[in-house]
mmCIF file of C-alpha atoms and ligand atoms in Angstrom:
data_model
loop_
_atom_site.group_PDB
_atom_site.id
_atom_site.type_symbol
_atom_site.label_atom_id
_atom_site.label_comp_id
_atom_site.label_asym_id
_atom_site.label_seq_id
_atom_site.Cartn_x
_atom_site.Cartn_y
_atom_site.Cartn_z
ATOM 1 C CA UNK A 1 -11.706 -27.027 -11.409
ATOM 2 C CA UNK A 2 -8.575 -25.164 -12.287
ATOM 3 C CA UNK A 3 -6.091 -24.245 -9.096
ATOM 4 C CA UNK A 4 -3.801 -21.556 -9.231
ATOM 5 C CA UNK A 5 -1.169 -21.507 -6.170
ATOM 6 C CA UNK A 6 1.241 -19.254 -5.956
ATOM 7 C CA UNK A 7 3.982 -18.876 -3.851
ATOM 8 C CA UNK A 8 4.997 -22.944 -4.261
ATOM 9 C CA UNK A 9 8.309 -22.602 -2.522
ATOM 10 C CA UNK A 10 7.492 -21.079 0.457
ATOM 11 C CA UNK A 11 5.818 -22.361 3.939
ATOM 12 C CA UNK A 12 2.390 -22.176 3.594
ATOM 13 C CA UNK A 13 2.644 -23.042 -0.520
ATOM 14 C CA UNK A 14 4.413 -25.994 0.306
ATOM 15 C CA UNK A 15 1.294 -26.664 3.143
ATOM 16 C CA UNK A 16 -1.108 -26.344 0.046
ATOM 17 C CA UNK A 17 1.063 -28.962 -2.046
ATOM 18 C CA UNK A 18 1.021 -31.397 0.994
ATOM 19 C CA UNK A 19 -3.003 -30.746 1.555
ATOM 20 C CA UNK A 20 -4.035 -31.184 -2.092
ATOM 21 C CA UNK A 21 -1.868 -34.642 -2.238
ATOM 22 C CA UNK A 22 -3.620 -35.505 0.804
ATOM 23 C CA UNK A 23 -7.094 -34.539 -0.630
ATOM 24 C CA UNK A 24 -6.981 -37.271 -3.272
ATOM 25 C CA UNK A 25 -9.105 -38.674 -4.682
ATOM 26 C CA UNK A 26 -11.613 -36.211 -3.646
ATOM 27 C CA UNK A 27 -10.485 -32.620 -4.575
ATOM 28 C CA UNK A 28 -6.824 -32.585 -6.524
ATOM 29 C CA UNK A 29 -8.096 -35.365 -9.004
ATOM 30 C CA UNK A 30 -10.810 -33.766 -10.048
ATOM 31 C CA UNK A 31 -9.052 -30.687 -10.449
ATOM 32 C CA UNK A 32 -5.957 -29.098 -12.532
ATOM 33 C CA UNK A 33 -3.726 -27.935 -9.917
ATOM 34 C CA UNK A 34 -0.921 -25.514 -10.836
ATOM 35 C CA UNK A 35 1.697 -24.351 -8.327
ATOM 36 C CA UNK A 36 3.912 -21.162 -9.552
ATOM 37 C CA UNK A 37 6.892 -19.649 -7.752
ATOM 38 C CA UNK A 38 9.064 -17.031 -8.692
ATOM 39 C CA UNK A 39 10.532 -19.239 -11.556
ATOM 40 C CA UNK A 40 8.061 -19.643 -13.032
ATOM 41 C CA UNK A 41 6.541 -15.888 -12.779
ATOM 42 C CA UNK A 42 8.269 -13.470 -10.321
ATOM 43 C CA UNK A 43 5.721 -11.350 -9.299
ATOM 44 C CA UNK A 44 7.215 -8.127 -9.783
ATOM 45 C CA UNK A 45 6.278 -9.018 -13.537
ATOM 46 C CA UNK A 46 2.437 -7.459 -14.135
ATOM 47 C CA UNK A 47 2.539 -8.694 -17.408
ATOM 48 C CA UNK A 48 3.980 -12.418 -17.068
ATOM 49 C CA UNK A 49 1.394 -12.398 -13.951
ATOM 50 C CA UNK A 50 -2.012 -11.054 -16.320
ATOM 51 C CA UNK A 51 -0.428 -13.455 -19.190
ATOM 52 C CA UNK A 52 -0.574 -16.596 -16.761
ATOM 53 C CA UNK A 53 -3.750 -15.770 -15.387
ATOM 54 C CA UNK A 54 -5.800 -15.392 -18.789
ATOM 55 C CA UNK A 55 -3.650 -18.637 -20.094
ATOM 56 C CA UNK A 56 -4.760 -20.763 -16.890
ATOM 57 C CA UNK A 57 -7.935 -19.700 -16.339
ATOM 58 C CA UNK A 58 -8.259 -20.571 -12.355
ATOM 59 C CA UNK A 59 -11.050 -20.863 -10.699
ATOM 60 C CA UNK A 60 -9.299 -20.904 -7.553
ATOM 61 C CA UNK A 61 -7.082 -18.740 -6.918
ATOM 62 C CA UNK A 62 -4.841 -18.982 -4.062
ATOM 63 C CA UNK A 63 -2.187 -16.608 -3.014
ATOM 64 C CA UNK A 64 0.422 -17.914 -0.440
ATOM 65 C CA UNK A 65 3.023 -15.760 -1.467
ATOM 66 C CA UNK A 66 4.397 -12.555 -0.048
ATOM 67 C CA UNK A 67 7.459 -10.242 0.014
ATOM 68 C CA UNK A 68 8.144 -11.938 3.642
ATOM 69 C CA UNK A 69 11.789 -10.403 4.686
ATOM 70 C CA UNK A 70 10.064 -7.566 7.327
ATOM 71 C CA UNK A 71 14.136 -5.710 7.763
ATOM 72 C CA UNK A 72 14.550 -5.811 4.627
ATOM 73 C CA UNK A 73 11.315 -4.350 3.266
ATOM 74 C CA UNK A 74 12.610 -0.887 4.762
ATOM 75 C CA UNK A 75 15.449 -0.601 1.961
ATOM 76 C CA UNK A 76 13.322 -1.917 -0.805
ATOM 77 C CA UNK A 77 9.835 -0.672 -0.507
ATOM 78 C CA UNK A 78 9.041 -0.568 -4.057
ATOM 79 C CA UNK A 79 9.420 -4.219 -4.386
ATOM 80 C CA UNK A 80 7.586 -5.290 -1.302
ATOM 81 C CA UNK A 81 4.856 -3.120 -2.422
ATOM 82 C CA UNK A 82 4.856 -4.515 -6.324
ATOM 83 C CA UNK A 83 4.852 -8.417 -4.913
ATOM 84 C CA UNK A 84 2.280 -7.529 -1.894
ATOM 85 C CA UNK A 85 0.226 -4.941 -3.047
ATOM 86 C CA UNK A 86 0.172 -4.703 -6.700
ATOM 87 C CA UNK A 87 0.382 -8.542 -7.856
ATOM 88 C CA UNK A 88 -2.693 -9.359 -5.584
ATOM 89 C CA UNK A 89 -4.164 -6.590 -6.844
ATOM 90 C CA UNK A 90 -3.831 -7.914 -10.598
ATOM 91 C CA UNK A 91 -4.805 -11.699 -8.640
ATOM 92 C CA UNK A 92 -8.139 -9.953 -7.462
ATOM 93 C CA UNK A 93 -8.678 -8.230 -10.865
ATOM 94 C CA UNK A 94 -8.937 -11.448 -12.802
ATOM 95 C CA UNK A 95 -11.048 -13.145 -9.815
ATOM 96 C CA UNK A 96 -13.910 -10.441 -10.048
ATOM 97 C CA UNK A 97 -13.676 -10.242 -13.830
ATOM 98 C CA UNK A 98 -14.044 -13.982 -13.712
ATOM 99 C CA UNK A 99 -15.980 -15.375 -11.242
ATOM 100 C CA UNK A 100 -12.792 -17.182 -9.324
ATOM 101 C CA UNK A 101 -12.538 -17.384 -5.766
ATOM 102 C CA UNK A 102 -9.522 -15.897 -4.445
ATOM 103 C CA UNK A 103 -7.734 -16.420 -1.274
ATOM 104 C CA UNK A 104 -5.566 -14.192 0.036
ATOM 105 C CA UNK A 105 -3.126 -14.264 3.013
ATOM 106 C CA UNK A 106 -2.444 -10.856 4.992
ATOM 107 C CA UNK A 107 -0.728 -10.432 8.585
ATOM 108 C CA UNK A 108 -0.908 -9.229 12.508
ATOM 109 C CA UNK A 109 1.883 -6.702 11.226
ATOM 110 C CA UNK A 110 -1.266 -4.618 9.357
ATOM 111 C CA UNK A 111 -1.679 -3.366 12.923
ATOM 112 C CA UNK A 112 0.311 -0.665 15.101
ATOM 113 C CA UNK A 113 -0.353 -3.521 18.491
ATOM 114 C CA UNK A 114 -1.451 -0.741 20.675
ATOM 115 C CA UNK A 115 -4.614 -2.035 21.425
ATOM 116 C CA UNK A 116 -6.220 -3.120 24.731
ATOM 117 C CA UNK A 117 -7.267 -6.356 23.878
ATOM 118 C CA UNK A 118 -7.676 -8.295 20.671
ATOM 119 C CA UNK A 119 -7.827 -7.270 17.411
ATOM 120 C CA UNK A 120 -11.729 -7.336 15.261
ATOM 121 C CA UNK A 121 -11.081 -7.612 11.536
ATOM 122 C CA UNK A 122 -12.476 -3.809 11.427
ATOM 123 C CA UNK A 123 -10.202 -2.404 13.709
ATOM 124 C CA UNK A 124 -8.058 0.178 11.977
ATOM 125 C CA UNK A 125 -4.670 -0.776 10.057
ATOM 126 C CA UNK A 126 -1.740 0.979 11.050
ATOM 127 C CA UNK A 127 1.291 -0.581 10.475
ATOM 128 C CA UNK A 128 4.750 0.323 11.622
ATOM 129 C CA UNK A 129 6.807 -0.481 9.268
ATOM 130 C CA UNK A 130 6.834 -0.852 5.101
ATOM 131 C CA UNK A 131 6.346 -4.646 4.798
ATOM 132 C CA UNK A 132 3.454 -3.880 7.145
ATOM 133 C CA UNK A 133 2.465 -1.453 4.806
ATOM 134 C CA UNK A 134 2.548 -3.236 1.815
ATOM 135 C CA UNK A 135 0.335 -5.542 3.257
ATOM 136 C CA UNK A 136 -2.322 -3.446 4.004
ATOM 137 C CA UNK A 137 -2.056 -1.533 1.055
ATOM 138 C CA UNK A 138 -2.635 -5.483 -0.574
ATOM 139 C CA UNK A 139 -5.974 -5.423 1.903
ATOM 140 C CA UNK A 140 -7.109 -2.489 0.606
ATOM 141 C CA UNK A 141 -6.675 -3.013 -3.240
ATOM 142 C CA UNK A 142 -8.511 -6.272 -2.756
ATOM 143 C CA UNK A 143 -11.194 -5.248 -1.289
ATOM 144 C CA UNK A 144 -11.574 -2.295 -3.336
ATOM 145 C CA UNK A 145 -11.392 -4.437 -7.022
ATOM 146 C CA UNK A 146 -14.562 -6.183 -5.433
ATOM 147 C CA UNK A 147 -16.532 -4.072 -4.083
ATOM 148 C CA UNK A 148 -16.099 -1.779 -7.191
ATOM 149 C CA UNK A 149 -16.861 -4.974 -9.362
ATOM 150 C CA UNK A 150 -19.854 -6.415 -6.959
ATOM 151 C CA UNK A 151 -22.799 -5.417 -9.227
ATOM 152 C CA UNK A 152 -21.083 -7.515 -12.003
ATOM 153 C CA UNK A 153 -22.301 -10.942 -9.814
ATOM 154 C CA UNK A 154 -18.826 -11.225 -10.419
ATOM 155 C CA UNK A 155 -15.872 -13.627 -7.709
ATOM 156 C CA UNK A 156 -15.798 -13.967 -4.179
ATOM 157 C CA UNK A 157 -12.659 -13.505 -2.220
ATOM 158 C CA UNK A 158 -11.395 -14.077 1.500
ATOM 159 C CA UNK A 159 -8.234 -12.640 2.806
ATOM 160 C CA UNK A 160 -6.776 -14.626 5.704
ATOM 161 C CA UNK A 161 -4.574 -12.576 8.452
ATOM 162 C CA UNK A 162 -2.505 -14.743 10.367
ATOM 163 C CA UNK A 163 0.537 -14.315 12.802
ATOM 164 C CA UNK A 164 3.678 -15.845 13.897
ATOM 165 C CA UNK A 165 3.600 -18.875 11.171
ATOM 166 C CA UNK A 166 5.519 -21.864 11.204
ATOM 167 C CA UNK A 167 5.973 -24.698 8.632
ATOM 168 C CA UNK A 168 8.349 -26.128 5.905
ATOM 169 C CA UNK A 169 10.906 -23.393 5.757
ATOM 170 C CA UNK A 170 12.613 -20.916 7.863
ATOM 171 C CA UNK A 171 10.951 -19.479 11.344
ATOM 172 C CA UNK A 172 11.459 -18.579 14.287
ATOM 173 C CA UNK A 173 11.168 -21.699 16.108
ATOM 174 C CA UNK A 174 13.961 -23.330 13.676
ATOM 175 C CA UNK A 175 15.842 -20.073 14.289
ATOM 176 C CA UNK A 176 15.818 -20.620 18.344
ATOM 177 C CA UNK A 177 16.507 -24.477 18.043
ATOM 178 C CA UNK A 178 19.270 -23.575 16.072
ATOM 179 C CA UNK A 179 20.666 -21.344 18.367
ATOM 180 C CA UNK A 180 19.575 -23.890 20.990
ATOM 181 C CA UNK A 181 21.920 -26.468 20.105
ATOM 182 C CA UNK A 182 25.399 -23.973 20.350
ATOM 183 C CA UNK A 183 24.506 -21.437 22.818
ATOM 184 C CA UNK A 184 24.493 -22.303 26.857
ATOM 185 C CA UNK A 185 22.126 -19.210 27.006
ATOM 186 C CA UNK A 186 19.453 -17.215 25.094
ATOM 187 C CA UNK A 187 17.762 -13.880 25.177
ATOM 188 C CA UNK A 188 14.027 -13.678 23.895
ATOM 189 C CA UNK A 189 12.042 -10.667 23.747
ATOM 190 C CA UNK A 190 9.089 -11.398 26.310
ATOM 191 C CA UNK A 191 7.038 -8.131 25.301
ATOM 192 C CA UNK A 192 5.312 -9.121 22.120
ATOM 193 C CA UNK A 193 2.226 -11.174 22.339
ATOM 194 C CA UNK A 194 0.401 -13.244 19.294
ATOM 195 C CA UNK A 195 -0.400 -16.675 18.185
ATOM 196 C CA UNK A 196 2.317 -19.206 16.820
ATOM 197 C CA UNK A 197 0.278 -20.923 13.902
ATOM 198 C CA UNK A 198 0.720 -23.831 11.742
ATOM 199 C CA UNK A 199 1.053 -23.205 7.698
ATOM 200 C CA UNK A 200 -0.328 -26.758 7.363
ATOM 201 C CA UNK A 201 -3.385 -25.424 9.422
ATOM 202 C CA UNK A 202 -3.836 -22.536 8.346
ATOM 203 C CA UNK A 203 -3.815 -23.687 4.648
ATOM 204 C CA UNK A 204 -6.575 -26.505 6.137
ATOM 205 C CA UNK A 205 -8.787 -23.977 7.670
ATOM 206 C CA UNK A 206 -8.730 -21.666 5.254
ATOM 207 C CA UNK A 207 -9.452 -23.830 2.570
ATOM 208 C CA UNK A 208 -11.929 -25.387 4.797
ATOM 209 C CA UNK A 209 -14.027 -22.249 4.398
ATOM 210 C CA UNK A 210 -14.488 -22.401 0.560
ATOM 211 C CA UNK A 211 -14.361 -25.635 -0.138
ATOM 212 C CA UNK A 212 -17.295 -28.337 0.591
ATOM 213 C CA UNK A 213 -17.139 -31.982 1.925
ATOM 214 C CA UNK A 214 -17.477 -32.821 -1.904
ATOM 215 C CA UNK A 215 -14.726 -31.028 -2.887
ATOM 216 C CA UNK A 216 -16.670 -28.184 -4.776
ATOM 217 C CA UNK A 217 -16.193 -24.452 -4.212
ATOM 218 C CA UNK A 218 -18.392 -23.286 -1.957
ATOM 219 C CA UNK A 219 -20.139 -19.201 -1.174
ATOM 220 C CA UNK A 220 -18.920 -17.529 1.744
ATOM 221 C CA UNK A 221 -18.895 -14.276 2.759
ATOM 222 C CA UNK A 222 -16.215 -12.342 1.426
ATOM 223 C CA UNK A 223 -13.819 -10.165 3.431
ATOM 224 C CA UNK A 224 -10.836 -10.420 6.225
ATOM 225 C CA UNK A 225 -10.755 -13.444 8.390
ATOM 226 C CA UNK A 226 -8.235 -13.644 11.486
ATOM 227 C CA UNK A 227 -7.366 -17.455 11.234
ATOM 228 C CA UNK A 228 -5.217 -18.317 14.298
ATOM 229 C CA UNK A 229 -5.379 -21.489 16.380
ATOM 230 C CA UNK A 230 -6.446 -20.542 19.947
ATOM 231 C CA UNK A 231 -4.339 -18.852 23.133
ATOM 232 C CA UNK A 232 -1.526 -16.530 23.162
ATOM 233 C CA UNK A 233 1.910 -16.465 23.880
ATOM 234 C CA UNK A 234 5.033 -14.056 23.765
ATOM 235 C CA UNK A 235 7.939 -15.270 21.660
ATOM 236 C CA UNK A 236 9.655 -15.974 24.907
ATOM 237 C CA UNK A 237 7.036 -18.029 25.565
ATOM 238 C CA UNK A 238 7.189 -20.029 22.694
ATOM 239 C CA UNK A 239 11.065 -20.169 22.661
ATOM 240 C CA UNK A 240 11.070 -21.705 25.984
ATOM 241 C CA UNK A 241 8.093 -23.899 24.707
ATOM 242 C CA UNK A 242 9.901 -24.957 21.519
ATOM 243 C CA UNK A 243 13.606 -26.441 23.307
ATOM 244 C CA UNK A 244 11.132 -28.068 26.362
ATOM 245 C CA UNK A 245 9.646 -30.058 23.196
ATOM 246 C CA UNK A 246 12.863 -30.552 21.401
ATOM 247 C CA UNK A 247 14.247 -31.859 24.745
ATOM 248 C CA UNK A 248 11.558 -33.544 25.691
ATOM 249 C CA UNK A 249 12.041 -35.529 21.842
ATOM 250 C CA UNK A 250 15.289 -36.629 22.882
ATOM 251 C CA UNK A 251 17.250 -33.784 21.191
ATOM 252 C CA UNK A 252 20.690 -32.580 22.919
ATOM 253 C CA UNK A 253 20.588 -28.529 23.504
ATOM 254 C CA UNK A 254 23.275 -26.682 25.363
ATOM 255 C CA UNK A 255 20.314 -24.090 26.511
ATOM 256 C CA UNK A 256 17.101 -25.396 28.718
ATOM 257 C CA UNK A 257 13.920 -23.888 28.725
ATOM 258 C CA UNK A 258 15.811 -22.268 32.350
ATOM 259 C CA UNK A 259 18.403 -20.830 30.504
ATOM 260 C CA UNK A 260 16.503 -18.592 28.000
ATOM 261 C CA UNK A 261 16.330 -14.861 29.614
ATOM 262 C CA UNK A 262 13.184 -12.875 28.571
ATOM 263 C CA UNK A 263 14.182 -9.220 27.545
ATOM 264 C CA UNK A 264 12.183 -6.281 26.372
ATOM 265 C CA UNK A 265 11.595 -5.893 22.604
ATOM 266 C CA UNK A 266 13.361 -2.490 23.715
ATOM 267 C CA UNK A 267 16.839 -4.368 24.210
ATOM 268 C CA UNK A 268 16.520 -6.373 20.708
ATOM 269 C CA UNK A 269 16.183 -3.282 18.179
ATOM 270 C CA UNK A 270 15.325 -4.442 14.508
ATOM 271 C CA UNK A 271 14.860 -2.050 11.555
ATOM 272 C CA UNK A 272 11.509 -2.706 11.428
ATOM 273 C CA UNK A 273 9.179 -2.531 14.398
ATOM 274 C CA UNK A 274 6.817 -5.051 15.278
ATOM 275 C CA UNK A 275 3.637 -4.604 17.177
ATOM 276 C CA UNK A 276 3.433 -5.585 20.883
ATOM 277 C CA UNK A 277 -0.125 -6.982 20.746
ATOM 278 C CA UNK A 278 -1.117 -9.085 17.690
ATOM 279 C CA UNK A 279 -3.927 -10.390 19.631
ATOM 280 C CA UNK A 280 -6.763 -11.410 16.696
ATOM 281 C CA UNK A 281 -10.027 -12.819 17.461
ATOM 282 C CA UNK A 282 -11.443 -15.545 14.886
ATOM 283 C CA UNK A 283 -15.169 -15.065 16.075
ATOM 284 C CA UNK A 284 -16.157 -14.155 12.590
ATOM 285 C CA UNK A 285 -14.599 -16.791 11.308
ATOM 286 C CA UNK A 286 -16.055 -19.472 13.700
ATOM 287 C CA UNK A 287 -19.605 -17.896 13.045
ATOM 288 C CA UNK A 288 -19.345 -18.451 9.559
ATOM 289 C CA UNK A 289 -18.142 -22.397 9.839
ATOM 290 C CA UNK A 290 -20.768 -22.783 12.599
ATOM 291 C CA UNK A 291 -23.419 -21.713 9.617
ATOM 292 C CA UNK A 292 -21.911 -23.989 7.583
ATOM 293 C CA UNK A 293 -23.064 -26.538 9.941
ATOM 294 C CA UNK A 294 -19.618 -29.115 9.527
ATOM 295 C CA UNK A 295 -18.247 -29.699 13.363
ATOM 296 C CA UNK A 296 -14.670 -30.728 11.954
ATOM 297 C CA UNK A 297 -13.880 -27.328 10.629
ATOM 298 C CA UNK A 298 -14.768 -25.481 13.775
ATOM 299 C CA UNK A 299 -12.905 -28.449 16.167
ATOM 300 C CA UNK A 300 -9.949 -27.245 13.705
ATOM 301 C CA UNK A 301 -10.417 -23.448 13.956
ATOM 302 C CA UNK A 302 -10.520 -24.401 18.057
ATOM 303 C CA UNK A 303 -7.256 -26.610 18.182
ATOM 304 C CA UNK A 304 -4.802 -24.571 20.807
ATOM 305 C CA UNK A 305 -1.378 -23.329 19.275
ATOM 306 C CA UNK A 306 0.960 -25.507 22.014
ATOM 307 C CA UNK A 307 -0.190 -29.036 21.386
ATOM 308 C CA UNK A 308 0.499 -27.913 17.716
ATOM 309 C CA UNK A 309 3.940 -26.521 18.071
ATOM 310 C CA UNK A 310 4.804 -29.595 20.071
ATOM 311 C CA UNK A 311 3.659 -31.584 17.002
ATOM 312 C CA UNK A 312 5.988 -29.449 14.911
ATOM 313 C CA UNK A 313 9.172 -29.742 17.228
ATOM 314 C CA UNK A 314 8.351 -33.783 17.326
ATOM 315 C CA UNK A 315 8.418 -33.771 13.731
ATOM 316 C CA UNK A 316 11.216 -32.054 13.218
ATOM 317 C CA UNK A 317 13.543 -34.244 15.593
ATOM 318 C CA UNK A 318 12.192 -36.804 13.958
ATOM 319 C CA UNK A 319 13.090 -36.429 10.686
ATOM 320 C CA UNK A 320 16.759 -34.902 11.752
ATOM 321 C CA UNK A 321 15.851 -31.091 10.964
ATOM 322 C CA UNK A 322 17.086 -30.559 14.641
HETATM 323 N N1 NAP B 401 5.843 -16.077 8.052
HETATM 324 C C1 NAP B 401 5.130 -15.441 8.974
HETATM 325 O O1 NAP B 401 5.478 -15.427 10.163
HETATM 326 C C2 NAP B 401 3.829 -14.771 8.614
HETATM 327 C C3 NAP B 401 3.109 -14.107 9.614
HETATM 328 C C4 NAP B 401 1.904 -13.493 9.270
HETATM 329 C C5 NAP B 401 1.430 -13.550 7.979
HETATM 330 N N2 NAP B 401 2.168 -14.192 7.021
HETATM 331 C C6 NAP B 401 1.645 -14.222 5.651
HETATM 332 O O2 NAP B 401 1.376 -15.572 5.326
HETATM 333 C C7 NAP B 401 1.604 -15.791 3.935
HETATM 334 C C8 NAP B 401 2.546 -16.966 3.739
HETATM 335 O O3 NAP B 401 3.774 -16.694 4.386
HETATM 336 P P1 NAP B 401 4.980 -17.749 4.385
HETATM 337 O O4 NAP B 401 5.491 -17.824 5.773
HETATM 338 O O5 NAP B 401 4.564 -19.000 3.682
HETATM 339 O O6 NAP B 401 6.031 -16.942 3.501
HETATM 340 P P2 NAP B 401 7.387 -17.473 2.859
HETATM 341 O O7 NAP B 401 7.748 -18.802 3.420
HETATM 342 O O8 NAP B 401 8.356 -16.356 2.970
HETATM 343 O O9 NAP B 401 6.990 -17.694 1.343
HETATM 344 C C9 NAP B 401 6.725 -16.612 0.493
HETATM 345 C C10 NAP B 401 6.930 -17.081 -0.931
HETATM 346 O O10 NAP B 401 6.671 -15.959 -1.781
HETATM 347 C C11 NAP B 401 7.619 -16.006 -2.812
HETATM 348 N N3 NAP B 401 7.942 -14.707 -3.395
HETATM 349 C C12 NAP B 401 8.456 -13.622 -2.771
HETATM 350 N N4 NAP B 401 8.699 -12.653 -3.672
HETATM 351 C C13 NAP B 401 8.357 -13.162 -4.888
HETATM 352 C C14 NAP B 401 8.385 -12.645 -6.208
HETATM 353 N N5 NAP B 401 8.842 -11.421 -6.482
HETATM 354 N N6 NAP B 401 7.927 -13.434 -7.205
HETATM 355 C C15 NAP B 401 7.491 -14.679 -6.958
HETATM 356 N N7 NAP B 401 7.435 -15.229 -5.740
HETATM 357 C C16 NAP B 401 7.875 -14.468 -4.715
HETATM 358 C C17 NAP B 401 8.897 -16.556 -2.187
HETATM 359 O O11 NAP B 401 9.661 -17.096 -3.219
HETATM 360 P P3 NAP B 401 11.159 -17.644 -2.965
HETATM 361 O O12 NAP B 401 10.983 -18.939 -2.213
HETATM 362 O O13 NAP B 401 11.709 -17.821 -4.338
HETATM 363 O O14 NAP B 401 11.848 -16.583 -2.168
HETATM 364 C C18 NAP B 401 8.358 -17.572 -1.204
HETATM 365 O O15 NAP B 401 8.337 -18.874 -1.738
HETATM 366 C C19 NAP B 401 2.115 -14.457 3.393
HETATM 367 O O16 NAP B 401 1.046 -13.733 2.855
HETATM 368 C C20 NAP B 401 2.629 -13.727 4.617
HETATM 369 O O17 NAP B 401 2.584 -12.327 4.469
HETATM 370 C C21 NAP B 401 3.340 -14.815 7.310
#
C-alpha cells in the first residue's frame, strides 16, 4: 500500500512517523510510506501538490498538516485558507478520483463555543475567527468532492476534529512549563473548556478506524469524527495539572500548582477569539469501533485526558525537555 503523510514536521506528523515505526513488521513493511513537509511541497503550491499526488499514487492519504498559527491567520487569510482549505481540497480530489482513503484532521475552533453542552458532529460551524474559518471551509470542500463524486464507487474519507493537542512540538503545556520554571506566579484563563489530547493518540485512534488488525485498509463510514480522549478541563485546569506533574517528576519550578491565578479569557485578549465551550462528544465514533467489534480501539477512544498528560509531562522531564 502506498502512504502519503503530510505535514512530517509537525506534532501529529511526527506521531504518524513514530506509529508506523512502531507498526513493523505488520503495516509500514508492507507498505511504501512517504512523509512530505513543506520542503518537500509547500502547500500553497496546487500544482507541486496535484504533481506529487499523480507521481505517488497513495492509497492512503493522510493529512496532518494545517496552517496552525490561530493570531496570525487574521493578517494572512489567503494563506491559511490555500494550506487549509484549498490543498485538502486538491487531497480529497485525487482520493475520490482514485479510490484512496483520506484522513483528514479539522478542529474545536470550527465552532462559535456557545453551546449548552457538547458539541454533535452536525451541530452548525461557526467559527470566530479566520483560521477557524479556513478550517471549516476545508470541512466543507471535503465533504462536498465526495459526495459530488459518490456515484463513481469512488474513496472513502474521515475527517478527525480534535482540540487542545499536545505532542512533539510546541503547545501549550510546554508553553506553561516554560514559563513555570522563571515566573513565581502565573495567570491562566479558567473560562474555556475542551479536551487536552495526545497527537500520538489521536494519530492511533484515528488510524485505528481504517486500518484492520492485519494491517489492510479497512470501510468505514465516511464523514466528521470528534476524536478526543475522555473528560474536560479549562486550560487553567490543565496548567495547574501540567507543573503538579512536572513537580511531582522531580522538576524545579518557581510557580506551584497554588501559585497559578485563573482569569477570565476576558483579561487575556488575543487577536483571534477562541470558543468558550469546545465540548465534543465521540459517540459516533465509539459506535462505529464498537461495530467493528475490536475492544482495544474502543479501551483507546475511552482512555481519560489526565493520566495521559501526566504521561506526557513524565516524558518530557525525562528526557530533559523541561
Ligand atoms: N495544535 C492544536 O492544538 C490543534 C487543535 C485542534 C486541531 N488541530 C488540528 O490537528 C492537525 C495537526 O495539528 P498539529 O498540532 O500537528 O499542527 P502543527 O504542529 O502546527 O503542524 C502543522 C504542520 O503543517 C505544516 N505546514 C503549514 N503550512 C504549510 C505549507 N504551506 N506547506 C507545507 N506544510 C505546511 C507545518 O510545516 P512547518 O513545520 O514547516 O511549519 C507543520 O509541520 C491540524 O489539522 C490542526 O488544525 C490542532
Amino acid at each position: 500500500m502506498n502512504i502519503l503523510i503530510f505535514g512530517k514536521d509537525g506534532q501529529l506528523g511526527k506521531a504518524f512517523q513514530a506509529l508506523f515505526d512502531s507498526l513493523l513488521p505488520t503495516l509500514a513493511e508492507k507498505s511504501n510510506i512517504q512523509y512530505v513537509g513543506r520542503a518537500e511541497c509547500n502547500l500553497s503550491d496546487a500544482t507541486k501538490l496535484d504533481l506529487l499526488l499523480n507521481q505517488f499514487h497513495p492509497q492512503l492519504i493522510i493529512n496532518a498538516s494545517a496552517y496552525t498559527a490561530v493570531d496570525k491567520a487574521e493578517i494572512e487569510p489567503e494563506l491559511a485558507f490555500a494550506v487549509n482549505a484549498t490543498a485538502p481540497e486538491l487531497m480529497a480530489q485525487y482520493a475520490a478520483q482514485h479510490g484512496a482513503t483520506f484522513l483528514h484532521y479539522s478542529t474545536d475552533y470550527v465552532f462559535d463555543g456557545e453551546k449548552y453542552g457538547i458539541y454533535l458532529e452536525d451541530d452548525m460551524r461557526n467559527p470566530l475567527g479566520v483560521y477557524g474559518k479556513s478550517k471549516a471551509a476545508g470541512e466543507e470542500a471535503i465533504a462536498q468532492v465526495f459526495a459530488s463524486s459518490s456515484s463513481g464507487g469512488a474513496g472513502q474519507y474521515a475527517i478527525f476534529r480534535t482540540s487542545w493537542v499536545y505532542g512533539n512540538g510546541g503547545n501549550f503545556i510546554r508553553t506553561i512549563l516554560r514559563l513555570a520554571k522563571d515566573r513565581d506566579e502565573l495567570k491562566v484563563i479558567a473560562d474555556q473548556y475542551g479536551v487536552p489530547t495526545s497527537a500520538q493518540w489521536l494519530a492511533q485512534v484515528s488510524l485505528g478506524l481504517v486500518i484492520d488488525a492485519k494491517g489492510r485498509l479497512s470501510a468505514f463510514p465516511p464523514g466528521i469524527y470528534h476524536v478526543v480522549p475522555v473528560g474536560e478541563t479549562s486550560w487553567y485546569g490543565l496548567a495547574r495539572w501540567a507543573v503538579q506533574a512536572a513537580l511531582d517528576a522531580g522538576i524545579p519550578l518557581r510557580t506551584s500548582s497554588r501559585t497559578i491565578k485563573p482569569i477570565p479569557a476576558v483579561e487575556y485578549p488575543l487577536p483571534a477569539p477562541r470558543p468558550m465551550n469546545s465540548r465534543m462528544s465521540t459517540d459516533k465514533l465509539r459506535k462505529v469501533l464498537e461495530g467493528q467489534g475490536d475492544m482495544s480501539k474502543l479501551e483507546l477512544l475511552n482512555q481519560p485526558w489526565d493520566g495521559a498528560v501526566r504521561s506526557y509531562v513524565h516524558h518530557l522531564a525525562k528526557d530533559g525537555s523541561i
